[in-house]
Amino acid sequence: MASQKRGGKSSRGRSRYFDKNAQRKQKPHTFKHGHAGDKEKDRRLGRLDEQTMGYYRRVDQQLKDGFEEEEEKCLFLNNVFTQVEEEIHLLACNQTVSRILETLLRQASTSHLTSILRRLKQNKFSSLCMDRFAGYVIQTIMCLVSKHLSEASGNKTPEQSTAENKKVEKEEVESLCELFLEVCEEMVKDVAGLVRDHYGSHVLRAVFETLSGVKLEQKVVRSRLSLGQQNKVTAVKESTTPSLVTNKPPPPSFLKMLQQLTETILKVDDFSGLVPHVVASPVLQALLTVLHKVDQGLCTQVCQQVMQAKVFTKTCAESELSGVCLALVHQHASYIVKTLLTVADNATYQNLFQLHFIWRLLPLSLHPVATFSLQQLLATLRTEEQLTDVLEELLPHFEDLLAHGKATVLINMAEACVRHQTGQLQFLKTLLKAFHIPKEDKLKCAQLLASLQSYQVFMGLNEDGNTEEQKSAKGVLTTVTLQGSLLLQHLLRFSDNSDIMDSIAAMSEQELQTLACNSSGSHVLECFLTSTTGVKKKKKLLQKMMDLYVLMSCDRSGSRVMDAVWKVAPVEVKTFIAEKLVEKEDRLRSDQYGRFVWQNCAIDHYRRHQGTWMDIQAAQERKRKLFQDILAEDTPSKKPRQETKDATHAVPKLDPGDHLAPELAILGVGLDQDEEEDDNRDTGSPEDNVTCVSLCSQDRSKRKDARKLLKKKKKKQKQNLQVHVDDTASEARPKKERKKDIDTDRGEQTELKNSEAGAFEIPSSGAKMDKKKMKLQKKKKHKKFQKLHPKKKQ
């Protein structure tokens, strides 16, 4: 008999739950998705039996293990997809099977994808899009449609003819396109619910990507939870590449459907409520991004309607933010402001700049939310006038921005100054003044900017006065901040960066080591070494760092600086660096970073063949300088042409190293360098000028000079081509070989003569007389060669 409960003889009307024999009454809410007898409804919401779950787990394991042959894989996929197509609407709602389906669909053929999408369309497609797990499956299908359109997918075997393959693939792709457009039309009817639904909104973003042909970032299409689970499975980092247009544009029907879908979204009731909505705002951002790449006119229409929302027309009630619209300080609407600044045309951008930003920059920069919109504004300034207005308003408040920790605003301003090449000197002067840097100690500016500390804090000065002991103890760089590193990098790209360059070149070895071995500071030295100005300062810095190269080579960040040093260092400095590295060979070879520096600098080759190593380094330096000169000529200097009446009679002078000299010589316009050297040897003139004869010139005196040069060269060639044959050698040689030698000599003479005539031929009316003279000269030479090689007397 059961013992009575405490507080009374009888129970409180409830049987003890641990009594196995007692039957418990089942409450209606005990089942998660409905009543116990409603099994069909339970299955619709993702409840599967253990047999089905085990089957798809085995399918997932087989996909991970792989297949030995392609035919085996095709048969396996065909069998699995026949099972999936029957109950895809039930399987997609299951948490475990939905993830397996996403992996399986990425290997599906076009026919399989079409049949699965058709089955989903027949089972309340919009409600499936809003399902917690089926929404991700549909999202994967939408993204795969564009892949199947651009690439011909399917099971291909070598036995099939290419004509049949193309025909079948074309039919499959066309059916997939038609079905996809039908699904989009069904989504247009329920777009008001999808745009506000957490899972349906992600499906809409995938549809925008497929219709426009613009590849969006993964963080825009997928949710954070889905990306985290994918990264755990695939161990791949999140993609940070910007939105790009695919190589193959989408069909025109897709662009029409995108336009129809956009117009439907603009006509949604309470469109103003979509702008600050936590779910609908990212959908509008994705829509603006794809329209900016595909249809700028429609994008401008959407931008204007977004700017008419209530969050843009209402202002903040706070006194500090008077006149600032709610969109800039709203947690979700501020993201769409950043998108507007990126995709808006120039007129819309100027309107947004004047209405919501100008004369409100300081309170916006200090606000924790609005500061990000201001940073996007600075990063996308379109004209120099806009940058000038920003500088006029924010330059007096640099110290306030630093005091409130808003150094990122200064970084974006410096980047804008580099991009527009205006306001750089004014920006630098105001920045140094904000750090309280005195003129006599200007060489400390790089250390102060890198650590983002004022002069008094960096030097450790008291309020009463400054002492030399405190200066020597405190005025050393020990920490480098990320914001300070970015600011220094932009300042080094200024046209006049002498103050920053001098400050870095004047650093001590300890400070240079701190800068080089820091993950943020190493980028400052790389920017310093790759800058186009301050060659002497670079050499001075390289010599000062001579004792640090081994330490830098064994550091993760310092090894990157070593690569930059090796690219810009002259051959002499490279030789000293190689000697320093050879002394610490064991340390470098045993270090995980040092061995890469040893390999990149080719120190093994330096030890074995120092001469050839130096020749290779010198050749690489010459190539680097050559390419630097080519890249430095961004805008070639255009000299005005001097038009004169006697331009046709002018005799230009060409440089012997001119790259057009051979072409001019072939045309008969100029002389070769060899002729010039022969002429200089005869005349003894040290000048390298070459006289060119114009094709249009009719001056006979110039022709005579050219003929004299030709005659001189002919005489020298005859002297060089005289053959001195030894009598004994000629007697020993047979007649056939001697005849071959004579023929080769004659061939060489004729080739030289023809090349000379072609190179220095002067156009004249008596061309026929010149041909006759050439024939006579050939006959005379033939006789001379016979005298040089007499026949042996018998």
Tab-separated table of C-alpha atoms in Angstrom, residues 44 69 136 175 186 223 270 278 473 530 695 766:
chain	number	residue	atom	x	y	z
A	44	ARG	CA	4.023	17.708	-42.401
A	69	GLU	CA	33.517	5.523	-60.484
A	136	TYR	CA	16.893	26.885	-46.262
A	175	SER	CA	11.929	23.749	-68.504
A	186	GLU	CA	3.570	32.673	-57.005
A	223	SER	CA	21.628	33.858	-41.904
A	270	ASP	CA	2.919	50.489	-45.167
A	278	VAL	CA	14.476	44.133	-38.559
A	473	ALA	CA	62.300	57.353	-19.734
A	530	THR	CA	56.928	50.846	-51.106
A	695	LEU	CA	61.271	60.031	-98.040
A	766	GLY	CA	65.809	55.722	-112.714
